[in-house]
Amino acid sequence: MEKRLKVWIYREGEPPLVHGGPLNNIYGIEGQFIDEMESGKSRFMARHPDEANLFLIPISVVNIVNTLYKPLVTYSRDQLQRVVLDYIGIISERYPYWNRSQGADHFLVSCHDWAPDISEADPKLYDKFIRVLCNANTSEGFKPRRDVSIPEINIPYGKLGPTPQSTSPDKRSILAFFAGGAHGNIRHILLEHWKDKDNEVQVHEYLDKKKNYFKLMGKSKFCLCPSGYEVASARVVTAISVGCVPVLISDYYALPFSDVLDWTKFSVYIPSEKIPEIKTILKGISPKRYLKLQQRVTEVHRHFMIHRPAQPYDMIHMLLHSVWLRRLDVLLPS
């Protein structure tokens, strides 16, 4: 990939719907990626479409929702779907690239909850199109061999991600920690079983204002990362950033970068039906295995960081590598 990958970013369209996106908060990876690829600083940017082996559709789902759905009077995805369909219609008429591969070397990046729904308007048209999504739910049409799962990351203003912490394992006095609202069925079950009931498994719906959320994560051995309304959670990247072993409590979640990362080496998976057994499961992890998990959390952290310009093995490069792996399966007509 380092020597061969070239990405053409289509130039059609105008901001805010195209050529831009949010740079902060939980949808920020969308804008950060588009901005990185259009900055002129990426060595993967193609100078001409004929030299490209991947094509970026630079549409921002977040900006479409924020522009066309304000005020919010409907949850219909029709306007969103029409914008994407119209854009693909334009580029497929002007250039040969979409038609020759049926979109198999084209991709779009979005962390918005509605992003997977763009393909519902014309499933046949999008059959080979690569969707790079945070909402990577295999029960809702996400196909791991075609689509790409990326981490949800909360990007504060003026920063590129959560502030790293390096608390040593022997100073992590809390077994497990979670604080958050009852968004979705899994969190509702978690709070029902564990909310304010255990000193070792500390689960809170609303954290006392005197307590620091990130410091508590940094003092914890395991950080509970339950799905909310959607499968992905920004807590996973935050946990990794503070050296806390993420405990994934999710159903049907295709984990990010799992083509190359073995999540069993640096996280713990607990299916939703075993939420009542969280303490037993975590207590059953030996000190030796915990130390190994925690060490690997620190080792994989670089893959969950954003740099501008992007750096080898960081989140933007990992995203590109995941798309590149799917492009290798595409045979173009000679």
mmCIF file of N, CA and C in Angstrom, residues 199-284:
data_model
loop_
_atom_site.group_PDB
_atom_site.id
_atom_site.type_symbol
_atom_site.label_atom_id
_atom_site.label_comp_id
_atom_site.label_asym_id
_atom_site.label_seq_id
_atom_site.Cartn_x
_atom_site.Cartn_y
_atom_site.Cartn_z
ATOM 1 N N ASN A 199 -18.970 -1.487 44.543
ATOM 2 C CA ASN A 199 -17.792 -0.624 44.629
ATOM 3 C C ASN A 199 -16.703 -1.020 43.634
ATOM 4 N N GLU A 200 -16.706 -2.277 43.209
ATOM 5 C CA GLU A 200 -15.671 -2.730 42.277
ATOM 6 C C GLU A 200 -16.105 -2.544 40.824
ATOM 7 N N VAL A 201 -17.357 -2.843 40.550
ATOM 8 C CA VAL A 201 -17.924 -2.568 39.224
ATOM 9 C C VAL A 201 -18.729 -1.283 39.354
ATOM 10 N N GLN A 202 -18.079 -0.168 39.061
ATOM 11 C CA GLN A 202 -18.699 1.143 39.272
ATOM 12 C C GLN A 202 -19.438 1.576 38.003
ATOM 13 N N VAL A 203 -20.756 1.518 38.103
ATOM 14 C CA VAL A 203 -21.618 1.881 36.983
ATOM 15 C C VAL A 203 -22.529 3.013 37.435
ATOM 16 N N HIS A 204 -22.485 4.118 36.686
ATOM 17 C CA HIS A 204 -23.265 5.303 37.039
ATOM 18 C C HIS A 204 -24.016 5.800 35.810
ATOM 19 N N GLU A 205 -25.224 6.293 36.038
ATOM 20 C CA GLU A 205 -25.961 6.928 34.938
ATOM 21 C C GLU A 205 -25.548 8.383 34.810
ATOM 22 N N TYR A 206 -25.465 9.060 35.916
ATOM 23 C CA TYR A 206 -24.997 10.446 35.902
ATOM 24 C C TYR A 206 -23.888 10.574 36.931
ATOM 25 N N LEU A 207 -22.726 10.992 36.484
ATOM 26 C CA LEU A 207 -21.576 11.104 37.366
ATOM 27 C C LEU A 207 -21.649 12.401 38.166
ATOM 28 N N ASP A 208 -21.314 12.305 39.430
ATOM 29 C CA ASP A 208 -21.259 13.486 40.292
ATOM 30 C C ASP A 208 -20.326 14.523 39.672
ATOM 31 N N LYS A 209 -20.764 15.789 39.662
ATOM 32 C CA LYS A 209 -19.962 16.847 39.029
ATOM 33 C C LYS A 209 -18.591 17.015 39.660
ATOM 34 N N LYS A 210 -18.427 16.559 40.890
ATOM 35 C CA LYS A 210 -17.135 16.668 41.555
ATOM 36 C C LYS A 210 -16.148 15.605 41.081
ATOM 37 N N LYS A 211 -16.659 14.604 40.367
ATOM 38 C CA LYS A 211 -15.801 13.510 39.905
ATOM 39 C C LYS A 211 -15.396 13.734 38.453
ATOM 40 N N ASN A 212 -14.177 13.314 38.119
ATOM 41 C CA ASN A 212 -13.641 13.482 36.771
ATOM 42 C C ASN A 212 -13.759 12.166 36.001
ATOM 43 N N TYR A 213 -14.548 12.199 34.951
ATOM 44 C CA TYR A 213 -14.828 11.001 34.152
ATOM 45 C C TYR A 213 -13.543 10.348 33.631
ATOM 46 N N PHE A 214 -12.658 11.153 33.063
ATOM 47 C CA PHE A 214 -11.454 10.604 32.444
ATOM 48 C C PHE A 214 -10.469 10.088 33.483
ATOM 49 N N LYS A 215 -10.398 10.750 34.628
ATOM 50 C CA LYS A 215 -9.516 10.269 35.691
ATOM 51 C C LYS A 215 -10.006 8.936 36.241
ATOM 52 N N LEU A 216 -11.334 8.783 36.351
ATOM 53 C CA LEU A 216 -11.882 7.517 36.821
ATOM 54 C C LEU A 216 -11.608 6.392 35.823
ATOM 55 N N MET A 217 -11.675 6.692 34.545
ATOM 56 C CA MET A 217 -11.306 5.691 33.540
ATOM 57 C C MET A 217 -9.835 5.330 33.678
ATOM 58 N N GLY A 218 -9.012 6.346 33.936
ATOM 59 C CA GLY A 218 -7.578 6.124 34.079
ATOM 60 C C GLY A 218 -7.205 5.335 35.320
ATOM 61 N N LYS A 219 -8.123 5.290 36.316
ATOM 62 C CA LYS A 219 -7.884 4.532 37.538
ATOM 63 C C LYS A 219 -8.478 3.123 37.469
ATOM 64 N N SER A 220 -9.090 2.799 36.331
ATOM 65 C CA SER A 220 -9.794 1.526 36.202
ATOM 66 C C SER A 220 -8.983 0.508 35.407
ATOM 67 N N LYS A 221 -9.118 -0.751 35.828
ATOM 68 C CA LYS A 221 -8.484 -1.823 35.073
ATOM 69 C C LYS A 221 -9.244 -2.082 33.777
ATOM 70 N N PHE A 222 -10.566 -2.143 33.890
ATOM 71 C CA PHE A 222 -11.426 -2.418 32.739
ATOM 72 C C PHE A 222 -12.438 -1.288 32.584
ATOM 73 N N CYS A 223 -12.679 -0.878 31.330
ATOM 74 C CA CYS A 223 -13.676 0.149 31.049
ATOM 75 C C CYS A 223 -14.806 -0.473 30.240
ATOM 76 N N LEU A 224 -15.996 -0.425 30.794
ATOM 77 C CA LEU A 224 -17.158 -1.008 30.131
ATOM 78 C C LEU A 224 -17.581 -0.126 28.957
ATOM 79 N N CYS A 225 -17.721 -0.739 27.786
ATOM 80 C CA CYS A 225 -18.042 -0.001 26.561
ATOM 81 C C CYS A 225 -19.299 -0.606 25.929
ATOM 82 N N PRO A 226 -20.457 -0.341 26.517
ATOM 83 C CA PRO A 226 -21.696 -0.890 25.955
ATOM 84 C C PRO A 226 -22.165 -0.084 24.747
ATOM 85 N N SER A 227 -22.827 -0.759 23.833
ATOM 86 C CA SER A 227 -23.458 -0.055 22.716
ATOM 87 C C SER A 227 -24.531 0.872 23.257
ATOM 88 N N GLY A 228 -24.760 1.963 22.511
ATOM 89 C CA GLY A 228 -25.884 2.832 22.805
ATOM 90 C C GLY A 228 -27.012 2.531 21.838
ATOM 91 N N TYR A 229 -27.523 3.567 21.190
ATOM 92 C CA TYR A 229 -28.547 3.325 20.174
ATOM 93 C C TYR A 229 -27.939 2.616 18.961
ATOM 94 N N GLU A 230 -26.653 2.834 18.738
ATOM 95 C CA GLU A 230 -25.934 2.152 17.663
ATOM 96 C C GLU A 230 -24.808 1.313 18.269
ATOM 97 N N VAL A 231 -24.215 0.443 17.443
ATOM 98 C CA VAL A 231 -23.268 -0.536 17.994
ATOM 99 C C VAL A 231 -21.946 0.077 18.468
ATOM 100 N N ALA A 232 -21.481 1.123 17.789
ATOM 101 C CA ALA A 232 -20.175 1.692 18.117
ATOM 102 C C ALA A 232 -20.255 2.592 19.347
ATOM 103 N N SER A 233 -19.129 2.718 20.039
ATOM 104 C CA SER A 233 -19.052 3.603 21.200
ATOM 105 C C SER A 233 -17.696 4.295 21.209
ATOM 106 N N ALA A 234 -17.718 5.616 21.396
ATOM 107 C CA ALA A 234 -16.467 6.371 21.478
ATOM 108 C C ALA A 234 -15.660 5.995 22.716
ATOM 109 N N ARG A 235 -16.310 5.322 23.682
ATOM 110 C CA ARG A 235 -15.600 4.913 24.899
ATOM 111 C C ARG A 235 -14.464 3.939 24.609
ATOM 112 N N VAL A 236 -14.572 3.192 23.517
ATOM 113 C CA VAL A 236 -13.523 2.216 23.197
ATOM 114 C C VAL A 236 -12.189 2.933 22.976
ATOM 115 N N VAL A 237 -12.201 3.961 22.135
ATOM 116 C CA VAL A 237 -10.961 4.704 21.873
ATOM 117 C C VAL A 237 -10.512 5.456 23.115
ATOM 118 N N THR A 238 -11.452 6.019 23.868
ATOM 119 C CA THR A 238 -11.092 6.717 25.099
ATOM 120 C C THR A 238 -10.435 5.765 26.081
ATOM 121 N N ALA A 239 -11.006 4.571 26.231
ATOM 122 C CA ALA A 239 -10.419 3.571 27.124
ATOM 123 C C ALA A 239 -8.995 3.238 26.711
ATOM 124 N N ILE A 240 -8.793 2.993 25.430
ATOM 125 C CA ILE A 240 -7.455 2.673 24.934
ATOM 126 C C ILE A 240 -6.500 3.829 25.193
ATOM 127 N N SER A 241 -6.985 5.056 25.026
ATOM 128 C CA SER A 241 -6.134 6.238 25.216
ATOM 129 C C SER A 241 -5.646 6.382 26.648
ATOM 130 N N VAL A 242 -6.454 5.927 27.606
ATOM 131 C CA VAL A 242 -6.057 6.060 29.015
ATOM 132 C C VAL A 242 -5.505 4.757 29.576
ATOM 133 N N GLY A 243 -5.240 3.786 28.690
ATOM 134 C CA GLY A 243 -4.620 2.540 29.119
ATOM 135 C C GLY A 243 -5.542 1.591 29.845
ATOM 136 N N CYS A 244 -6.847 1.732 29.616
ATOM 137 C CA CYS A 244 -7.847 0.895 30.280
ATOM 138 C C CYS A 244 -8.310 -0.187 29.296
ATOM 139 N N VAL A 245 -8.348 -1.427 29.749
ATOM 140 C CA VAL A 245 -8.747 -2.521 28.859
ATOM 141 C C VAL A 245 -10.238 -2.382 28.533
ATOM 142 N N PRO A 246 -10.596 -2.211 27.260
ATOM 143 C CA PRO A 246 -12.014 -2.052 26.920
ATOM 144 C C PRO A 246 -12.778 -3.367 27.041
ATOM 145 N N VAL A 247 -13.959 -3.278 27.633
ATOM 146 C CA VAL A 247 -14.871 -4.420 27.723
ATOM 147 C C VAL A 247 -16.012 -4.140 26.757
ATOM 148 N N LEU A 248 -16.042 -4.876 25.668
ATOM 149 C CA LEU A 248 -17.009 -4.631 24.608
ATOM 150 C C LEU A 248 -18.307 -5.356 24.926
ATOM 151 N N ILE A 249 -19.364 -4.592 25.123
ATOM 152 C CA ILE A 249 -20.682 -5.161 25.401
ATOM 153 C C ILE A 249 -21.573 -4.737 24.244
ATOM 154 N N SER A 250 -21.658 -5.592 23.256
ATOM 155 C CA SER A 250 -22.326 -5.218 22.018
ATOM 156 C C SER A 250 -22.725 -6.477 21.270
ATOM 157 N N ASP A 251 -23.784 -6.377 20.513
ATOM 158 C CA ASP A 251 -24.219 -7.478 19.654
ATOM 159 C C ASP A 251 -24.135 -7.029 18.199
ATOM 160 N N TYR A 252 -23.643 -7.893 17.344
ATOM 161 C CA TYR A 252 -23.601 -7.660 15.893
ATOM 162 C C TYR A 252 -22.622 -6.551 15.490
ATOM 163 N N TYR A 253 -21.610 -6.303 16.298
ATOM 164 C CA TYR A 253 -20.639 -5.233 16.008
ATOM 165 C C TYR A 253 -19.425 -5.807 15.291
ATOM 166 N N ALA A 254 -19.196 -5.350 14.058
ATOM 167 C CA ALA A 254 -17.980 -5.711 13.323
ATOM 168 C C ALA A 254 -16.872 -4.777 13.790
ATOM 169 N N LEU A 255 -15.895 -5.304 14.483
ATOM 170 C CA LEU A 255 -14.900 -4.477 15.150
ATOM 171 C C LEU A 255 -13.951 -3.799 14.159
ATOM 172 N N PRO A 256 -13.548 -2.561 14.446
ATOM 173 C CA PRO A 256 -12.661 -1.821 13.533
ATOM 174 C C PRO A 256 -11.306 -2.499 13.337
ATOM 175 N N PHE A 257 -10.829 -2.425 12.105
ATOM 176 C CA PHE A 257 -9.478 -2.873 11.744
ATOM 177 C C PHE A 257 -9.220 -4.337 12.087
ATOM 178 N N SER A 258 -10.288 -5.137 12.157
ATOM 179 C CA SER A 258 -10.113 -6.532 12.571
ATOM 180 C C SER A 258 -9.482 -7.398 11.482
ATOM 181 N N ASP A 259 -9.241 -6.824 10.290
ATOM 182 C CA ASP A 259 -8.441 -7.538 9.292
ATOM 183 C C ASP A 259 -7.027 -7.784 9.811
ATOM 184 N N VAL A 260 -6.524 -6.843 10.600
ATOM 185 C CA VAL A 260 -5.128 -6.930 11.056
ATOM 186 C C VAL A 260 -4.980 -6.922 12.572
ATOM 187 N N LEU A 261 -6.004 -6.481 13.301
ATOM 188 C CA LEU A 261 -5.926 -6.444 14.764
ATOM 189 C C LEU A 261 -6.754 -7.570 15.368
ATOM 190 N N ASP A 262 -6.142 -8.319 16.271
ATOM 191 C CA ASP A 262 -6.846 -9.372 17.005
ATOM 192 C C ASP A 262 -7.345 -8.775 18.315
ATOM 193 N N TRP A 263 -8.623 -8.440 18.358
ATOM 194 C CA TRP A 263 -9.186 -7.750 19.514
ATOM 195 C C TRP A 263 -9.155 -8.600 20.778
ATOM 196 N N THR A 264 -9.069 -9.908 20.653
ATOM 197 C CA THR A 264 -9.012 -10.753 21.855
ATOM 198 C C THR A 264 -7.718 -10.543 22.621
ATOM 199 N N LYS A 265 -6.723 -9.937 21.981
ATOM 200 C CA LYS A 265 -5.425 -9.720 22.618
ATOM 201 C C LYS A 265 -5.397 -8.464 23.490
ATOM 202 N N PHE A 266 -6.371 -7.546 23.288
ATOM 203 C CA PHE A 266 -6.323 -6.289 24.051
ATOM 204 C C PHE A 266 -7.688 -5.807 24.522
ATOM 205 N N SER A 267 -8.681 -6.672 24.462
ATOM 206 C CA SER A 267 -10.015 -6.307 24.950
ATOM 207 C C SER A 267 -10.721 -7.554 25.466
ATOM 208 N N VAL A 268 -11.856 -7.334 26.109
ATOM 209 C CA VAL A 268 -12.693 -8.427 26.602
ATOM 210 C C VAL A 268 -14.074 -8.245 25.990
ATOM 211 N N TYR A 269 -14.628 -9.334 25.476
ATOM 212 C CA TYR A 269 -15.969 -9.274 24.901
ATOM 213 C C TYR A 269 -16.962 -9.958 25.830
ATOM 214 N N ILE A 270 -18.031 -9.255 26.149
ATOM 215 C CA ILE A 270 -19.104 -9.815 26.959
ATOM 216 C C ILE A 270 -20.420 -9.618 26.210
ATOM 217 N N PRO A 271 -21.069 -10.700 25.773
ATOM 218 C CA PRO A 271 -22.357 -10.531 25.088
ATOM 219 C C PRO A 271 -23.398 -9.962 26.031
ATOM 220 N N SER A 272 -24.397 -9.316 25.466
ATOM 221 C CA SER A 272 -25.369 -8.591 26.290
ATOM 222 C C SER A 272 -26.102 -9.504 27.270
ATOM 223 N N GLU A 273 -26.301 -10.765 26.901
ATOM 224 C CA GLU A 273 -27.032 -11.648 27.808
ATOM 225 C C GLU A 273 -26.230 -12.027 29.055
ATOM 226 N N LYS A 274 -24.930 -11.708 29.051
ATOM 227 C CA LYS A 274 -24.094 -12.031 30.210
ATOM 228 C C LYS A 274 -23.757 -10.791 31.054
ATOM 229 N N ILE A 275 -24.499 -9.713 30.855
ATOM 230 C CA ILE A 275 -24.281 -8.505 31.654
ATOM 231 C C ILE A 275 -24.371 -8.784 33.156
ATOM 232 N N PRO A 276 -25.300 -9.623 33.635
ATOM 233 C CA PRO A 276 -25.327 -9.902 35.075
ATOM 234 C C PRO A 276 -24.060 -10.586 35.593
ATOM 235 N N GLU A 277 -23.250 -11.159 34.683
ATOM 236 C CA GLU A 277 -22.056 -11.901 35.070
ATOM 237 C C GLU A 277 -20.771 -11.085 34.920
ATOM 238 N N ILE A 278 -20.881 -9.790 34.691
ATOM 239 C CA ILE A 278 -19.703 -8.964 34.423
ATOM 240 C C ILE A 278 -18.636 -9.130 35.500
ATOM 241 N N LYS A 279 -19.009 -9.015 36.749
ATOM 242 C CA LYS A 279 -18.020 -9.087 37.826
ATOM 243 C C LYS A 279 -17.352 -10.452 37.873
ATOM 244 N N THR A 280 -18.132 -11.500 37.734
ATOM 245 C CA THR A 280 -17.577 -12.860 37.744
ATOM 246 C C THR A 280 -16.596 -13.064 36.597
ATOM 247 N N ILE A 281 -16.971 -12.580 35.414
ATOM 248 C CA ILE A 281 -16.102 -12.731 34.234
ATOM 249 C C ILE A 281 -14.788 -11.976 34.425
ATOM 250 N N LEU A 282 -14.868 -10.737 34.871
ATOM 251 C CA LEU A 282 -13.656 -9.925 35.010
ATOM 252 C C LEU A 282 -12.790 -10.414 36.169
ATOM 253 N N LYS A 283 -13.409 -10.860 37.237
ATOM 254 C CA LYS A 283 -12.654 -11.417 38.363
ATOM 255 C C LYS A 283 -11.956 -12.715 37.965
ATOM 256 N N GLY A 284 -12.511 -13.385 36.970
ATOM 257 C CA GLY A 284 -11.932 -14.645 36.512
ATOM 258 C C GLY A 284 -10.712 -14.471 35.615
#
